[in-house]
Coordinates of C-alpha atoms and ligand atoms in Angstrom, one line a residue:
M1 CA -39.8 8.3 2.8
K2 CA -41.0 7.0 6.1
V3 CA -38.6 6.9 9.1
F4 CA -39.1 4.3 11.8
R5 CA -37.2 3.9 15.1
D6 CA -39.3 1.1 16.5
P7 CA -38.5 -2.4 15.2
I8 CA -42.0 -3.8 15.9
A9 CA -43.8 -0.9 14.2
L10 CA -41.6 -1.3 11.1
Q11 CA -42.1 -5.1 11.1
Q12 CA -45.9 -4.7 11.3
E13 CA -45.9 -2.1 8.5
L14 CA -43.7 -4.1 6.2
R15 CA -45.4 -7.5 6.8
A16 CA -48.7 -5.9 5.6
L17 CA -47.1 -5.0 2.2
P18 CA -47.6 -7.4 -0.7
E19 CA -44.6 -6.0 -2.7
S20 CA -41.0 -7.2 -3.0
I21 CA -38.6 -5.6 -0.5
G22 CA -34.9 -4.8 -1.3
F23 CA -33.0 -4.1 1.9
V24 CA -29.7 -2.3 2.4
P25 CA -28.4 -2.6 6.0
T26 CA -25.8 0.0 6.9
M27 CA -24.0 1.7 9.7
G28 CA -24.6 5.1 8.2
A29 CA -22.1 7.8 7.1
L30 CA -23.4 6.9 3.6
H31 CA -21.1 7.2 0.6
L32 CA -21.3 6.3 -3.0
G33 CA -20.7 2.6 -2.2
H34 CA -24.0 2.6 -0.1
R35 CA -25.7 4.6 -2.9
T36 CA -24.8 1.9 -5.3
L37 CA -26.3 -0.8 -3.1
I38 CA -29.5 1.4 -2.8
D39 CA -29.6 1.9 -6.6
E40 CA -29.4 -1.9 -7.1
A41 CA -32.1 -2.5 -4.6
R42 CA -34.2 0.2 -6.3
R43 CA -33.8 -1.5 -9.7
D44 CA -34.7 -5.0 -8.4
S45 CA -37.5 -4.4 -5.9
D46 CA -40.8 -2.5 -5.4
I47 CA -39.9 -1.2 -1.9
V48 CA -36.5 -0.2 -0.7
V49 CA -35.6 -0.3 3.0
V50 CA -32.4 1.1 4.4
S51 CA -31.3 0.6 8.0
I52 CA -28.8 2.8 9.8
F53 CA -27.5 1.3 13.0
V54 CA -24.0 1.6 14.4
N55 CA -24.1 -1.9 15.9
P56 CA -22.1 -1.9 19.2
A57 CA -22.0 -5.7 19.2
Q58 CA -19.6 -5.8 16.3
F59 CA -17.0 -3.4 17.8
L60 CA -14.3 -4.7 20.1
A61 CA -13.3 -2.9 23.3
G62 CA -10.9 -0.1 22.2
E63 CA -12.3 0.1 18.7
D64 CA -13.9 3.2 17.1
L65 CA -17.5 2.7 18.3
Q66 CA -17.6 6.1 20.0
S67 CA -15.9 8.0 17.1
Y68 CA -17.5 6.1 14.3
P69 CA -18.9 8.8 11.9
R70 CA -22.6 9.6 12.6
K71 CA -24.3 11.8 10.0
E72 CA -28.0 11.5 10.6
E73 CA -29.2 14.5 8.6
A74 CA -26.9 14.0 5.6
D75 CA -27.8 10.2 5.6
R76 CA -31.5 10.9 5.7
R77 CA -31.1 13.3 2.8
I78 CA -29.1 10.8 0.7
C79 CA -31.8 8.2 1.4
E80 CA -34.6 10.5 0.4
L81 CA -32.7 11.6 -2.8
S82 CA -32.0 7.9 -3.7
G83 CA -35.7 7.0 -3.6
V84 CA -35.6 5.0 -0.3
D85 CA -39.1 4.1 0.9
Y86 CA -38.4 3.2 4.5
L87 CA -35.5 4.3 6.7
F88 CA -35.0 2.3 9.9
Y89 CA -33.0 4.2 12.5
P90 CA -33.2 2.3 15.8
D91 CA -31.4 3.1 19.0
V92 CA -29.4 0.5 20.8
E93 CA -32.0 -0.2 23.4
A94 CA -34.6 -1.0 20.7
M95 CA -32.2 -3.6 19.2
Y96 CA -30.7 -5.2 22.3
G97 CA -31.8 -6.3 25.7
S98 CA -29.7 -8.1 28.3
D99 CA -28.6 -11.7 28.3
E100 CA -29.8 -12.4 24.8
V101 CA -29.6 -15.3 22.4
W102 CA -26.6 -14.8 20.1
V103 CA -25.4 -16.0 16.7
S104 CA -21.9 -17.5 16.6
A105 CA -19.7 -17.3 13.6
P106 CA -18.6 -20.7 12.3
D107 CA -15.4 -22.1 13.9
V108 CA -13.1 -22.0 10.8
R109 CA -14.4 -19.4 8.3
G110 CA -15.4 -17.1 11.1
F111 CA -12.1 -17.2 12.9
I112 CA -9.6 -16.5 10.2
L113 CA -8.6 -13.1 8.9
E114 CA -11.0 -10.5 10.3
G115 CA -12.3 -13.1 12.7
Y116 CA -8.8 -13.6 14.0
S117 CA -7.9 -9.9 14.2
R118 CA -11.3 -8.9 15.6
P119 CA -12.5 -11.9 17.8
G120 CA -16.3 -11.7 18.3
H121 CA -16.8 -9.1 15.5
F122 CA -18.6 -11.5 13.2
D123 CA -20.8 -12.8 16.1
G124 CA -22.0 -9.2 16.4
V125 CA -22.5 -8.8 12.7
L126 CA -24.4 -12.0 12.2
T127 CA -26.6 -11.4 15.3
V128 CA -27.6 -7.9 14.1
V129 CA -28.1 -8.9 10.5
L130 CA -30.4 -11.8 11.6
K131 CA -32.4 -9.4 13.8
L132 CA -32.6 -6.9 10.9
F133 CA -33.7 -9.6 8.5
N134 CA -36.4 -10.7 10.9
I135 CA -37.7 -7.1 11.3
V136 CA -37.6 -6.3 7.6
A137 CA -38.3 -9.7 6.0
P138 CA -36.6 -8.6 2.8
T139 CA -36.9 -10.4 -0.5
R140 CA -33.3 -9.4 -1.3
A141 CA -30.6 -7.9 0.8
Y142 CA -27.6 -6.1 -0.6
F143 CA -24.0 -6.2 0.7
G144 CA -20.7 -4.9 -0.7
K145 CA -18.0 -7.2 -1.9
K146 CA -15.4 -5.0 -0.1
D147 CA -16.4 -6.8 3.2
A148 CA -15.8 -10.2 1.5
Q149 CA -15.6 -12.3 4.6
Q150 CA -18.7 -10.6 6.1
L151 CA -20.5 -11.3 2.8
A152 CA -19.5 -15.0 2.8
L153 CA -20.6 -15.5 6.4
I154 CA -24.0 -13.8 5.8
E155 CA -24.5 -16.0 2.8
Q156 CA -23.6 -19.0 4.9
M157 CA -26.0 -17.8 7.7
A158 CA -28.8 -17.4 5.2
E159 CA -28.2 -21.0 4.0
N160 CA -27.6 -22.6 7.4
F161 CA -30.7 -21.0 9.0
F162 CA -32.9 -21.5 5.9
L163 CA -33.5 -17.8 5.7
H164 CA -36.0 -16.7 3.0
V165 CA -33.8 -14.0 1.5
D166 CA -31.6 -13.6 -1.6
I167 CA -28.2 -12.2 -0.7
V168 CA -27.0 -9.9 -3.5
A169 CA -23.3 -9.1 -3.7
V170 CA -22.4 -5.8 -5.1
D171 CA -19.0 -4.8 -6.6
T172 CA -16.7 -2.5 -4.5
V173 CA -16.9 1.1 -5.4
R174 CA -13.6 3.0 -5.7
D175 CA -12.5 6.6 -5.8
S176 CA -11.0 7.6 -9.1
D177 CA -7.5 7.0 -7.6
G178 CA -8.5 3.4 -6.7
L179 CA -9.1 3.7 -3.0
A180 CA -12.0 1.5 -2.0
L181 CA -14.8 3.6 -0.5
S182 CA -15.3 3.1 3.2
S183 CA -17.0 5.2 6.0
R184 CA -13.6 5.0 7.8
N185 CA -11.8 6.8 5.0
V186 CA -12.8 10.1 6.7
Y187 CA -10.3 9.3 9.4
L188 CA -7.4 9.6 7.0
S189 CA -5.3 12.7 6.7
D190 CA -4.1 13.7 3.2
V191 CA -0.7 12.0 3.8
E192 CA -2.4 8.9 5.1
R193 CA -4.8 8.8 2.2
R194 CA -1.9 8.7 -0.2
E195 CA -0.3 5.9 1.9
A196 CA -3.7 4.0 1.8
L197 CA -3.6 4.0 -2.0
K198 CA -0.8 1.4 -1.7
I199 CA -3.4 -1.2 -0.7
A200 CA -5.2 -0.8 -4.0
S201 CA -1.9 -0.6 -5.8
A202 CA -0.7 -3.8 -4.3
L203 CA -3.9 -5.6 -5.5
K204 CA -3.5 -4.1 -8.9
H205 CA 0.1 -5.1 -9.2
A206 CA -0.8 -8.7 -8.1
G207 CA -3.6 -8.6 -10.7
K208 CA -1.1 -7.7 -13.4
M209 CA 1.4 -10.4 -12.4
M210 CA -1.4 -13.0 -12.4
A211 CA -2.5 -11.8 -15.9
Q212 CA 1.2 -12.5 -16.9
G213 CA 0.8 -16.0 -15.7
V214 CA 2.3 -15.8 -12.1
R215 CA 0.3 -18.3 -9.9
D216 CA 2.6 -18.7 -6.9
A217 CA 0.8 -17.0 -3.9
T218 CA 4.0 -16.7 -1.8
R219 CA 5.8 -14.8 -4.6
L220 CA 2.7 -12.6 -5.2
K221 CA 2.5 -11.8 -1.5
Q222 CA 6.1 -10.8 -1.3
E223 CA 5.6 -8.3 -4.1
M224 CA 2.5 -6.9 -2.5
Q225 CA 4.2 -6.7 0.9
H226 CA 7.0 -4.7 -0.8
I227 CA 4.5 -2.2 -2.2
M228 CA 2.9 -1.8 1.2
A229 CA 6.2 -1.8 3.1
S230 CA 5.4 1.5 4.8
L231 CA 2.1 0.3 6.1
E232 CA 1.4 -2.0 9.0
V233 CA 0.0 -4.9 7.1
E234 CA -2.1 -7.3 9.2
Y235 CA -2.6 -9.9 6.5
I236 CA -2.4 -10.6 2.8
A237 CA -4.4 -13.8 2.1
F238 CA -5.0 -15.9 -0.9
L239 CA -8.2 -17.9 -0.5
N240 CA -10.5 -19.9 -2.8
R241 CA -14.2 -19.2 -2.8
E242 CA -14.7 -21.7 0.0
F243 CA -12.4 -19.5 2.1
H244 CA -9.6 -22.0 2.2
H245 CA -6.0 -20.8 1.9
I246 CA -4.4 -21.6 -1.4
D247 CA -0.7 -21.7 -2.5
Q248 CA -1.5 -21.4 -6.2
V249 CA -3.9 -18.9 -7.8
E250 CA -6.8 -20.5 -9.7
I251 CA -8.3 -18.0 -12.0
G252 CA -12.1 -17.9 -11.4
N253 CA -11.7 -19.3 -7.9
T254 CA -9.4 -16.9 -6.0
I255 CA -9.9 -14.0 -3.7
V256 CA -6.9 -11.9 -2.5
L257 CA -7.6 -10.1 0.8
I258 CA -5.7 -7.4 2.6
A259 CA -6.0 -5.7 6.0
A260 CA -3.6 -2.9 6.9
R261 CA -3.3 -0.1 9.2
V262 CA -2.6 3.4 8.0
G263 CA -1.9 5.5 11.1
D264 CA -4.7 4.6 13.5
T265 CA -7.1 3.6 10.7
R266 CA -7.6 -0.1 9.8
L267 CA -8.6 -0.7 6.2
I268 CA -9.5 -3.8 4.3
D269 CA -9.7 -4.4 0.6
N270 CA -9.8 -7.4 -1.8
M271 CA -9.8 -8.5 -5.4
Q272 CA -11.7 -11.5 -6.8
L273 CA -10.2 -13.4 -9.7
Ligands
PAF1 O1 -21.2 -3.7 6.7 C1 -21.8 -3.0 7.6 O2 -22.0 -1.8 7.4 C2 -22.2 -3.7 8.8 O3 -21.3 -4.7 9.2 C3 -23.7 -4.3 8.7 C4 -23.8 -5.4 7.7 C5 -24.6 -3.2 8.4 C6 -24.1 -4.9 10.1 O4 -24.0 -4.0 11.1

């Protein structure tokens, strides 16, 4: 595995390769969810590139930029063992100058849910992803469905900017108890982890009710809210695939999204129907 810290050097190296490139952008603290993305990339493409960059532009003031888990050695080993060909590990100065051109999230889809709770977050995500795409020039890029709104906006950016990359959406990986894997799960104490399970339980319960024919989003939300009563729920949203709010579930065209705080940790999860 080759490790690059310099964007231009990596760009030159990758541009010279004739093979297809599967790209997995990450912020490190790699877990099984990331490994699943890497495995998918390995299956589909000749060359696998992983980037690890804790992108300051997507953290708001007061968020966990400083404490975000950084595990360079362990991550490097995971990449090596997973058959990654190139690891891109830039520092902030290599990725950002001052007074730069910026990507803006779209006015509606970018400013609901996560965009509302974390204003500016998606501008930072889209800006860094566009930079990374231009450095790596991947054939395919892999993103987890857990960050459903991020995924939708990256798909939209690829379409709106005519980017030459296939965006591959990969299912959320869960622990055996149902908790969606996230680098931020390391912040949870044992008690908080048990509390956090209520998020997956609420989604599961809603899934069961829908399987029994319940379609009314308000009723489903009330039941989910009840299960998560001890958490600080930021939103429970029922959207269609266009990311418009819906009152009635349409099987095949509905995504249910949750954001909740467990102690100081903010978690998101969703279920697609
Ligand atoms: O999902 C993430 O880990 C980040 O938002 C991403 C896509 C790597 C951009 O920094």
